[in-house]
XYZ file of C-alpha atoms in Angstrom:
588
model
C 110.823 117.664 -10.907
C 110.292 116.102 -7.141
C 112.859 115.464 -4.890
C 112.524 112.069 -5.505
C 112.579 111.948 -8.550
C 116.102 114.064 -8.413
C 117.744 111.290 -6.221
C 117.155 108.404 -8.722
C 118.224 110.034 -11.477
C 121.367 111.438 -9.656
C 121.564 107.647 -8.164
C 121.934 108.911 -4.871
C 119.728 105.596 -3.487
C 122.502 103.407 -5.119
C 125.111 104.993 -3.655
C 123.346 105.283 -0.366
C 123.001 101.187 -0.524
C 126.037 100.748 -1.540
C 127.682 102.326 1.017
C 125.406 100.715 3.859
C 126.722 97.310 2.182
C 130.001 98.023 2.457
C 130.021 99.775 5.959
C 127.977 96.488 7.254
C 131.015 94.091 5.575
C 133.937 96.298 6.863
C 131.971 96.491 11.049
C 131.532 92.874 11.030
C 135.009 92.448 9.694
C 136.462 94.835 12.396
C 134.093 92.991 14.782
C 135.762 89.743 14.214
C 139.454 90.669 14.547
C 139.604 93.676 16.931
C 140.415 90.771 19.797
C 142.900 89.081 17.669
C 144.845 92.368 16.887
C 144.173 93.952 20.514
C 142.508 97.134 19.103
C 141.265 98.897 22.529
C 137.523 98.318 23.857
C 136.624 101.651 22.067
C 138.208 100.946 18.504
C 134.979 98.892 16.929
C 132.867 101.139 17.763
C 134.920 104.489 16.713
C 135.085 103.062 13.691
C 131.451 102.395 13.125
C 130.718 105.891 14.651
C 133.175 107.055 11.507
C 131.225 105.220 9.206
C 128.417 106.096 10.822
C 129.221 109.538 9.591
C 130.577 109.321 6.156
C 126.876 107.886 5.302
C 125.376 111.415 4.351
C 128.661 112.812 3.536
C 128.343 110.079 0.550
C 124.954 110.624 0.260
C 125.630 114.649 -0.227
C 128.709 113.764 -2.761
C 126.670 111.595 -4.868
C 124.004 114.667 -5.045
C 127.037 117.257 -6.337
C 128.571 115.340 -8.317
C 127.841 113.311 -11.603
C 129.868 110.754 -13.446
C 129.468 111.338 -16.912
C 131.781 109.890 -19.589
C 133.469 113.431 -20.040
C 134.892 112.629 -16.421
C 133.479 113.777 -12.583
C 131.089 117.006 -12.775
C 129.415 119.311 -10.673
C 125.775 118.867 -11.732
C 123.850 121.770 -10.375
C 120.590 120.900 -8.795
C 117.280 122.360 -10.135
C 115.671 121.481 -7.125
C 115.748 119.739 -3.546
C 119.625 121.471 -2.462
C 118.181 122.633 0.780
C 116.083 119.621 1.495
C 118.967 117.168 0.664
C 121.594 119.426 2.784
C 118.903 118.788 5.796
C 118.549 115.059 5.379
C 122.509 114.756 5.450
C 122.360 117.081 8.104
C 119.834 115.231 10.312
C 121.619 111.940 9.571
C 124.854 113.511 11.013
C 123.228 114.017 13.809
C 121.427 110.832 14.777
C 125.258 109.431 14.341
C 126.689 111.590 16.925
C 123.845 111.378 18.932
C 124.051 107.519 19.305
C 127.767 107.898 19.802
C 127.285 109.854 22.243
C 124.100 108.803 24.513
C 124.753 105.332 23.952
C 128.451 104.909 24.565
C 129.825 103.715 28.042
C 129.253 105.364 31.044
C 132.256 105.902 33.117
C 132.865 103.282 35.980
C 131.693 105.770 38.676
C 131.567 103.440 42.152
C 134.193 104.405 44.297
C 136.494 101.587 43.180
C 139.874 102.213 43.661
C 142.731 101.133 40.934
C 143.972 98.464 42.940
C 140.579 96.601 42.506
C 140.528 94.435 39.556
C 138.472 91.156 37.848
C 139.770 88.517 35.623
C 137.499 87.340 33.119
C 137.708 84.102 31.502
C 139.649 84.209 28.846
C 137.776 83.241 25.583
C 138.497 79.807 24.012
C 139.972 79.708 20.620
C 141.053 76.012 20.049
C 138.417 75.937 18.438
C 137.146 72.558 20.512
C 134.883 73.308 23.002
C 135.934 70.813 24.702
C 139.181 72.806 26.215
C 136.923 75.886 27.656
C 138.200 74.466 30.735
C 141.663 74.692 30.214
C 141.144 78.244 29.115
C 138.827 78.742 32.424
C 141.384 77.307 34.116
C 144.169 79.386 32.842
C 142.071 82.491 34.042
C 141.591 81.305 37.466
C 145.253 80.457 38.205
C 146.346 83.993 37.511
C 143.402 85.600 39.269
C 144.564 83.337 42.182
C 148.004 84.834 42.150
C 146.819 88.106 41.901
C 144.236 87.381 44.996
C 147.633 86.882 46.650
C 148.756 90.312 47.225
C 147.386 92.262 50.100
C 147.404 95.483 47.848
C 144.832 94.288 44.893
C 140.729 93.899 45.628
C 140.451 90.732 43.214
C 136.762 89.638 42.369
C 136.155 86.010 42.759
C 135.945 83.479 40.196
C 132.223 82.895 40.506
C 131.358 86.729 40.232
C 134.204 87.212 37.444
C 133.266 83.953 34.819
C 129.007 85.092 36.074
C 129.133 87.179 32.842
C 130.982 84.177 30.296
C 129.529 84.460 26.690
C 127.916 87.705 27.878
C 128.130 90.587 24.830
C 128.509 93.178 27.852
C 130.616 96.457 27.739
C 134.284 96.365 30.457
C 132.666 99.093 31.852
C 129.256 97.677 32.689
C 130.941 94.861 34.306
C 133.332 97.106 35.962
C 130.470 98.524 37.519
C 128.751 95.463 38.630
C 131.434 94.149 40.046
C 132.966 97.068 42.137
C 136.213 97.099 40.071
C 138.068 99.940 38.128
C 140.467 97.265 36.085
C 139.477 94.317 34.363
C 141.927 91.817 32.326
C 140.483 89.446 29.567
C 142.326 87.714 26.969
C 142.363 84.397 24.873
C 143.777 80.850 24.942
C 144.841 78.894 21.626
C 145.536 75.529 22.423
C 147.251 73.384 19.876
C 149.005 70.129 20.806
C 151.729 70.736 23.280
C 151.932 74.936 22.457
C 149.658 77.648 23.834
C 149.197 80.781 22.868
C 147.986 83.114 25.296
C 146.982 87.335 24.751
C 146.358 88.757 27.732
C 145.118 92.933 28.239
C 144.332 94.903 30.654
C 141.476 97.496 30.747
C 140.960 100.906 32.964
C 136.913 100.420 32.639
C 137.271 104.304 34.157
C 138.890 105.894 31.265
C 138.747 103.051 28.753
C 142.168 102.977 28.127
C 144.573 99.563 27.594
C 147.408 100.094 29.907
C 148.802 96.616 28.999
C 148.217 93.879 26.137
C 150.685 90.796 25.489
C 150.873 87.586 23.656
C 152.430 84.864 24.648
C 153.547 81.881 22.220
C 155.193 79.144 24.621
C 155.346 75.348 24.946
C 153.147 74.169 27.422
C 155.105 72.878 30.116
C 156.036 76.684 30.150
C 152.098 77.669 31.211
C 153.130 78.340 35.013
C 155.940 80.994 33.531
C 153.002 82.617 31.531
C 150.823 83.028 34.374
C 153.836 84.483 36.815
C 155.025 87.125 33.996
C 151.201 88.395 33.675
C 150.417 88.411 36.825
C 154.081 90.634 37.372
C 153.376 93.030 34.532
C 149.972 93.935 35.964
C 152.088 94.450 38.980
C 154.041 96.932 37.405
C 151.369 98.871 35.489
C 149.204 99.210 39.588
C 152.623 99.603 41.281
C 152.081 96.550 43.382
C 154.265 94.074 44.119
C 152.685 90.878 43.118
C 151.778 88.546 46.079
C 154.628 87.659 48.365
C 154.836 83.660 46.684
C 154.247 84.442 43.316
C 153.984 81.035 42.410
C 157.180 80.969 44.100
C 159.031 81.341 40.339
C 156.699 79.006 39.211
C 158.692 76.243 39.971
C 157.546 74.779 43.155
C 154.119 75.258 42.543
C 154.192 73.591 39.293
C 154.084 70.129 37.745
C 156.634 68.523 35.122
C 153.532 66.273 33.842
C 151.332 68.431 31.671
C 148.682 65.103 32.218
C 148.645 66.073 35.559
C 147.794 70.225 35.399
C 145.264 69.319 32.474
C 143.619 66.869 34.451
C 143.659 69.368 37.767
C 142.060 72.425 35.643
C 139.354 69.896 34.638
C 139.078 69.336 38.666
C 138.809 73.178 39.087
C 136.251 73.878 36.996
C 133.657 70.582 38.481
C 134.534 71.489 42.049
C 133.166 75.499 41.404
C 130.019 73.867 40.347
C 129.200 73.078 43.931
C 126.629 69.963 43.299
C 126.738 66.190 44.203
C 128.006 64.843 41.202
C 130.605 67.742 40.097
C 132.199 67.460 43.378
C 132.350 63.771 42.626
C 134.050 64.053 39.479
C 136.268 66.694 40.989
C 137.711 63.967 42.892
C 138.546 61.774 40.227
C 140.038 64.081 38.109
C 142.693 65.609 40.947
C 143.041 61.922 42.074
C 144.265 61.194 38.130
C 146.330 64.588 38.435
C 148.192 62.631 41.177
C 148.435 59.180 39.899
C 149.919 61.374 37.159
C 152.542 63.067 39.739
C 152.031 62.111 43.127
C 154.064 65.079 43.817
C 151.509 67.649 42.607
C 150.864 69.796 45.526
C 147.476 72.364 44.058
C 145.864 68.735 43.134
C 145.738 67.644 46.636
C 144.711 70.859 48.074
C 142.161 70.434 45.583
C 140.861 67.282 46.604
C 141.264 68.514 50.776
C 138.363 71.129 49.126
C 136.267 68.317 47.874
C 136.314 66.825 50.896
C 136.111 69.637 52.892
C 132.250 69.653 51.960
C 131.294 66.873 49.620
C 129.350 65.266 53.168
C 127.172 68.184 53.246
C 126.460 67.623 49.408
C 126.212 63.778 49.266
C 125.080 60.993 51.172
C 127.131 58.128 49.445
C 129.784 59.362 52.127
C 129.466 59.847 55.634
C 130.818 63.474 57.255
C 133.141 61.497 59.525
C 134.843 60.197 56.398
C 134.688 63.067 53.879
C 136.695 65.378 56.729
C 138.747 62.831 57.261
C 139.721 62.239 53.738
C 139.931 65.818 53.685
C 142.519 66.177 56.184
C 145.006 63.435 54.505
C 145.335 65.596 51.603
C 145.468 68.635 53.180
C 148.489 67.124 54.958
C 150.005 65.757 51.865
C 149.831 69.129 50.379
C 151.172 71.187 53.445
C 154.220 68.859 53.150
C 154.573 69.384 49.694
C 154.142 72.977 49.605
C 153.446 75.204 52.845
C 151.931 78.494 51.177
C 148.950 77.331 49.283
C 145.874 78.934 50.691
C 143.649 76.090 50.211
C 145.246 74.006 52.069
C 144.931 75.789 55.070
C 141.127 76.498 54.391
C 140.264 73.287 53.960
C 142.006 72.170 57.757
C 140.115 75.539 58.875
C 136.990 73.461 57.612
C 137.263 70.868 59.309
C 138.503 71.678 62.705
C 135.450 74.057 62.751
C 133.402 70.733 62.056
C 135.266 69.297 64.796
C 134.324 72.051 67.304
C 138.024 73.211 67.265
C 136.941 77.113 67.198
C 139.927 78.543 67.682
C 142.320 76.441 65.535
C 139.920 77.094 62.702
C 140.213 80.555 62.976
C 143.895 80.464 62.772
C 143.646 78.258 59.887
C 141.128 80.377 58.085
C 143.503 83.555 59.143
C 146.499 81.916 57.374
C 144.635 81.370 53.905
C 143.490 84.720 53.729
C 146.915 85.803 54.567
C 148.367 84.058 51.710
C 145.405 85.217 49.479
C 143.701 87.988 50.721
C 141.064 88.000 48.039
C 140.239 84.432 48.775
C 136.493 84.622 49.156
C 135.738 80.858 50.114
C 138.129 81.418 53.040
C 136.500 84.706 54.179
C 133.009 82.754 53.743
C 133.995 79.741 55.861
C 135.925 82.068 58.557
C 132.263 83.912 58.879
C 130.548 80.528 59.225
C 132.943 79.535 61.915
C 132.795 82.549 64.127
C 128.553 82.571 63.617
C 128.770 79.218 64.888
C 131.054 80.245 67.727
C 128.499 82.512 68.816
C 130.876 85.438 67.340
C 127.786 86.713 65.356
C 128.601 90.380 64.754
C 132.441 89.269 63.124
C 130.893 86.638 61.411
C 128.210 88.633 59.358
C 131.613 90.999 58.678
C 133.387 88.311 57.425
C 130.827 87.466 55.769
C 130.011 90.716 54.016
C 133.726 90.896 53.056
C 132.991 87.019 51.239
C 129.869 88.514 49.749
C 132.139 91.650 48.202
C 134.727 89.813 46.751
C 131.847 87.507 45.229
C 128.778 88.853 44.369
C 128.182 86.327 42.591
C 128.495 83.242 44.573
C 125.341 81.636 45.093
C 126.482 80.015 48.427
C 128.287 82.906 49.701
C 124.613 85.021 49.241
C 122.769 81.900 51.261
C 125.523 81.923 54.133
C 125.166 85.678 54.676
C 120.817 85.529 54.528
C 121.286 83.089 56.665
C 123.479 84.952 59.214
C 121.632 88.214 59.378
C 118.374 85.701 59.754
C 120.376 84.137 62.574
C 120.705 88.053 63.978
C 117.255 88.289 63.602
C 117.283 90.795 61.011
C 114.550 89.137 58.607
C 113.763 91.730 56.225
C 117.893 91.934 55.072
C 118.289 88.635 55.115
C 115.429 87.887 52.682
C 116.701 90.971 50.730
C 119.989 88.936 50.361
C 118.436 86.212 49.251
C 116.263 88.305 47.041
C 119.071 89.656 45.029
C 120.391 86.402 44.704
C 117.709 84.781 43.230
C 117.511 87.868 40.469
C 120.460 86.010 38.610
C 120.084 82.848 39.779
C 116.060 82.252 39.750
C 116.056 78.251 40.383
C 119.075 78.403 43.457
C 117.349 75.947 45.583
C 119.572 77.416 48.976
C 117.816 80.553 48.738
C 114.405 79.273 47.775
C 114.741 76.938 51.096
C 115.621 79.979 53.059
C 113.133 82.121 51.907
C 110.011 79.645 52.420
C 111.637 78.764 55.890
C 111.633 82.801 56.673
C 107.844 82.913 55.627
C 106.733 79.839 57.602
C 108.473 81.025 61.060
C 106.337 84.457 60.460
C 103.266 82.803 59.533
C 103.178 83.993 56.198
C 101.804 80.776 54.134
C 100.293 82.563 51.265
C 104.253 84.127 50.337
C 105.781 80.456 51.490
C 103.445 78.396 49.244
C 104.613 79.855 45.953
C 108.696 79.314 47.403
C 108.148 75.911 48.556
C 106.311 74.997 44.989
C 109.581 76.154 43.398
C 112.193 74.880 45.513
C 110.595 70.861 44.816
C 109.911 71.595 41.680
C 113.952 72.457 41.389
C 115.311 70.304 44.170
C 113.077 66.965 42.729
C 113.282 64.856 45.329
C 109.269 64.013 45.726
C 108.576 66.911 48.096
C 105.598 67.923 46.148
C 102.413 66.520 48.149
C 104.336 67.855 51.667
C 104.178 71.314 50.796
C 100.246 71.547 51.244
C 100.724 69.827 54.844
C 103.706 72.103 55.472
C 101.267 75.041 54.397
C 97.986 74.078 56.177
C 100.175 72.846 59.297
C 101.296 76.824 59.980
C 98.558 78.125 58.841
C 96.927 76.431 61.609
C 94.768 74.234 59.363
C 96.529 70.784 59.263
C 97.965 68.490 62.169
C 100.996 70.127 63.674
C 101.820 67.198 65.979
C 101.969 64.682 63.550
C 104.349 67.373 61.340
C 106.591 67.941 64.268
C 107.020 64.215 65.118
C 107.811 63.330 61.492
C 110.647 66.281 61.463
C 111.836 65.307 64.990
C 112.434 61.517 63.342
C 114.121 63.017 60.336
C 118.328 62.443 60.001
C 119.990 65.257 59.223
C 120.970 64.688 55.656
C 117.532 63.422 54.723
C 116.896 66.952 52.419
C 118.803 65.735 49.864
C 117.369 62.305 49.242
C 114.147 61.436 47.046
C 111.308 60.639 48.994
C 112.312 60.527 52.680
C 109.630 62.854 53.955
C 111.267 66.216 54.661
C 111.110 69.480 52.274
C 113.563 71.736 53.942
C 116.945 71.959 54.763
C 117.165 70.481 58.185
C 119.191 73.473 59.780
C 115.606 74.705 59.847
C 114.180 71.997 61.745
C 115.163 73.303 65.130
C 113.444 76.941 64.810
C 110.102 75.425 63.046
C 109.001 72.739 65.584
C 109.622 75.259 67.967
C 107.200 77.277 66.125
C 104.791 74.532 65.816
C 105.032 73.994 69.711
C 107.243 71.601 70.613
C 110.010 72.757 71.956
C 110.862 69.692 73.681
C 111.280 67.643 70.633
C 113.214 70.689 69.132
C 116.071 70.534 72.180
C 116.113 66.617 71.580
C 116.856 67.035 67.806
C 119.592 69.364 68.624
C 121.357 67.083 70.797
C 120.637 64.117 68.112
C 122.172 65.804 65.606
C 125.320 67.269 67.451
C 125.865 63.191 68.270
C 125.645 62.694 64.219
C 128.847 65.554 63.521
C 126.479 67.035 61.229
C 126.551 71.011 61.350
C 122.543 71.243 61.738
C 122.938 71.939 65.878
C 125.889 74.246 65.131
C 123.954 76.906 62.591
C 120.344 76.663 63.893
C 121.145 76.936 67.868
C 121.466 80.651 67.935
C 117.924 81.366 66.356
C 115.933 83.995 68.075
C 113.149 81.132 67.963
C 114.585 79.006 69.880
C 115.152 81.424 72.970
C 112.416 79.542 75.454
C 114.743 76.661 75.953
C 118.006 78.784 75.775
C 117.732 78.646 79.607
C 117.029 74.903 80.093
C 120.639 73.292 81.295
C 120.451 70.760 78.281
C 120.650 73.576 75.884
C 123.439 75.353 78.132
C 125.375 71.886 77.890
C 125.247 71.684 74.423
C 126.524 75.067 73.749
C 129.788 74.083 76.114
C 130.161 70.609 73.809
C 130.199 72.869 70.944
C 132.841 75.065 72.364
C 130.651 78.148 71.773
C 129.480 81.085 73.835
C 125.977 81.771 73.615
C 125.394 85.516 72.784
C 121.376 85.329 73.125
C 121.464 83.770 76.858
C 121.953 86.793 78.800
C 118.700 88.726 77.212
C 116.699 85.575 77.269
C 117.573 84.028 80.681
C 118.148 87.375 82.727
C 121.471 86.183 84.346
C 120.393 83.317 85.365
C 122.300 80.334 85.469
């Protein structure tokens, strides 16, 4: 009799199928409600290691034994015992083996237990429709944990870069330089919330804390403060030094008002034209729902802060201006939100007001240390200064708390290509463009970096991709861009049509120009004209654009750093120009 032969007739391949049946049922099962009864991050998969295991053990118990109708027998085996032993055997081991080589690593980067992400917590209303309120809930307690100098909190762009994601803590951990990572889930139904909340050592894949929370919702502020204070107790931190102040002054009796200011959060992280738009409606609905709402004007002093540098339908003049009125408004109504202060950093840098913004800046990340738009604009403000060393660390620090942020990796590419280090800044923009292949900032800067070296063949490809993503009708300039540096085409007639260009006319369909036009300066001064290059600058200082302010310190632009035009302008911007000394000798 064969071996196979021996296993039907003991019905060892029903049994076997069987059991994979009912293993499958009971993971998926497990799968499905580990989240909803808080089982740890290991529990799933323990439990499909177990079952894992008890495959050949059933296998090897069907082979024994026999059901007959005299009751459960041994049924000695004529032939195949050794051979069937070896199979359950070798099974065994595959199971261990994939428990084994395939589980986890342990988060191994140096990151202390003070360091900690917030993920977004997962959505089950069951309407998509609320994933903002449940993004929203995430961000407002990873902003009052970014308040305490003692935590390392990743930002909300790096954090919510791995939504939907099916990735292990500890992967994540790992990418994003943290040891602790809290997740959780929002149930919205009418005016109660239920929230669960845990928190994960990705190091030793432990829970040191899980809660649920079954409130009203005009109790959501309360929620946020008593998480945020029990992961203060499990890291022995005391949680930021305004905690929300009790959640009473921060917060908003209309719950129109915070629903309609988390909707505002989540369009102004987006960062584009018509998000930031929407941004300000919703926060200006927050406050025709209560005027009094202090977060939804320092939310629309953020819009404002930058929507000129994203849109044309408003001029820079009035966006900072608009900017300012709220931040006021909310400084009255509530002196410790860190926005507030950020967004007046913003625009008395824009204003040439160096050292108030860096006062301003200062204060934010005082109030929220982990605050990584705040360290971002700070290290704008002091490259612009001619502070280029602190702003690239500032900027590094932005670029740690958010690896993630797409505009964070294009401001600090952008500074060490301002240093002249080339090679790290295209690196920067390199490993930006790994998660975020179509990000038109670092496609720009990238072609820009290969045109200034003369490199047309790597620019070609860049500038293909950045019109093809960008879409406003750049298309048949990129071959005259191209042939122009390469020393083929007619590199007057390029330089004169640049020169003529306004300094927002990147972002609008057809108006001639590919680039951003803080790289104006540098490339007609690589196409030989430096004279028109010195004129632009001044044009565009007169236009209270930031174009003079982040291309003047360019290595390329040394031959006219001497020319008393270009000295002038540096003293109207209220900077100090680090480059003049090596280029002009000491001369005055």
């Amino acid at each position: 009799m064969t071996l196979i032969a021996e296993l039907r007739r003991r019905k060892v391949f029903k049994v076997g199928a069987a059991y994979l049946v009912l293993a499958w049922l009971l993971i998926q099962v497990v799968s499905t409600v580990a989240p909803q009864l808080n089982l740890p991050e290991w529990a799933p998969r323990l439990i499909t290691f177990v079952l894992l295991l008890g495959f050949p053990v059933a296998l090897v118990l069907a082979w024994i034994f026999d059901n007959t109708p005299d009751g459960v027998r041994v049924d000695a085996a004529p032939v195949g015992n050794k051979r069937m032993y070896a199979i359950a055997a070798a099974l065994a081991a595959l199971a261990v083996g994939w428990y084994w080589k395939g589980r986890p690593e342990p988060v191994d980067t140096g990151a202390e237990a003070r360091t900690i992400a917030v993920l977004p917590f997962v959505n089950m209303s069951g309407d998509p429709d609320n994933e903002y309120f449940s993004d929203g809930i995430s961000e407002e307690i990873l902003n009052v944990l970014a308040s305490t100098p003692e935590l390392r909190v990743a930002a909300r762009t790096s954090s919510f870069a791995f939504k939907g994601q099916q990735k292990e803590i500890p992967d994540i951990a790992r990418e994003l330089e943290v040891r602790m990572v809290l997740e959780g889930s929002v149930r919205r139904q009418g005016d109660r919330v239920r929230i669960t909340a845990q928190l994960i050592d990705a190091q030793k894949g432990f829970h040191l804390w899980s809660q649920t929370y079954d409130r009203e919702l005009k109790d959501i502020f309360a929620i946020q403060d008593d998480i945020a204070r029990s992961i203060g107790d499990e890291l022995k931190v005391r949680i930021g030094g305004v905690l929300a102040q009790d959640a009473s002054t921060a917060a908003t009796a209309s719950v129109e008002a915070y629903d309609l200011y988390l909707r505002g959060l989540a369009q102004w992280q987006l960062r584009r034209e018509q998000s930031l738009w929407e941004a300000a409606a919703l926060f200006e609905r927050a406050l025709a729902a209560d005027p009094e709402f202090a977060p939804a004007h320092a939310g629309q002093a953020l819009v404002f802060a930058i929507l000129g540098d994203y849109s044309t339908r408003i001029t820079y003049r009035e966006s900072r201006r608009r900017a300012r009125d709220h931040a006021e408004q909310a400084l009255a109504l509530d002196p410790a939100l860190p926005e507030t202060f950020a967004a007046l950093g913003n625009v008395a840098n824009s204003e040439s007001r160096r050292g108030t913004a860096q006062r301003l800046y200062q204060r934010a990340i005082a109030l929220r240390p982990s605050f990584a738009t705040a360290h971002q604009w700070r290290g704008s403000s002091l490259m612009e200064s001619g502070e280029l060393e602190a702003g690239l660390v500032s900027l590094e620090r932005a670029a740690a708390l958010d690896p993630r942020s797409l505009v964070i990796g294009q401001n600090l590419a952008w500074q060490l290509l301002v240093l002249g280090r080339d090679a790290e800044a295209r690196a920067a923009c390199v490993r930006v463009l790994a998660f975020a292949p179509d990000y038109d900032g670092c496609l720009d800067t990238l072609a820009l970096i290969a045109l200034l070296r003369g490199e047309t063949d790597v620019a070609e490809p860049l500038l293909e991709r950045y019109v093809a993503t960008a879409d406003l009708g750049g298309q048949p300039l990129v071959k005259e861009l191209v042939d122009a540096f390469g020393g083929r085409g007619d590199r007057d007639a390029l330089a004169q049509r640049l020169a003529a260009s306004g300094s927002r006319d990147f972002m609008e369909r057809d108006k001639g120009v590919v680039l951003n036009s803080i790289g104006i300066p540098p490339m007609l001064m690589a196409l030989g004209r430096s004279d028109l290059a010195l004129a632009y600058l001044e044009r565009m200082a007169g236009e209270a654009s930031d174009v003079t302010d982040w291309s003047m310190f360019m290595p390329g632009l040394d031959p006219i750093r001497c020319d008393p035009r270009f000295v002038a302008l540096v003293e109207q911007r209220h900077a100090r120009d680090p480059r003049w000394q090596r280029a002009c000798g000491g001369k005055s």
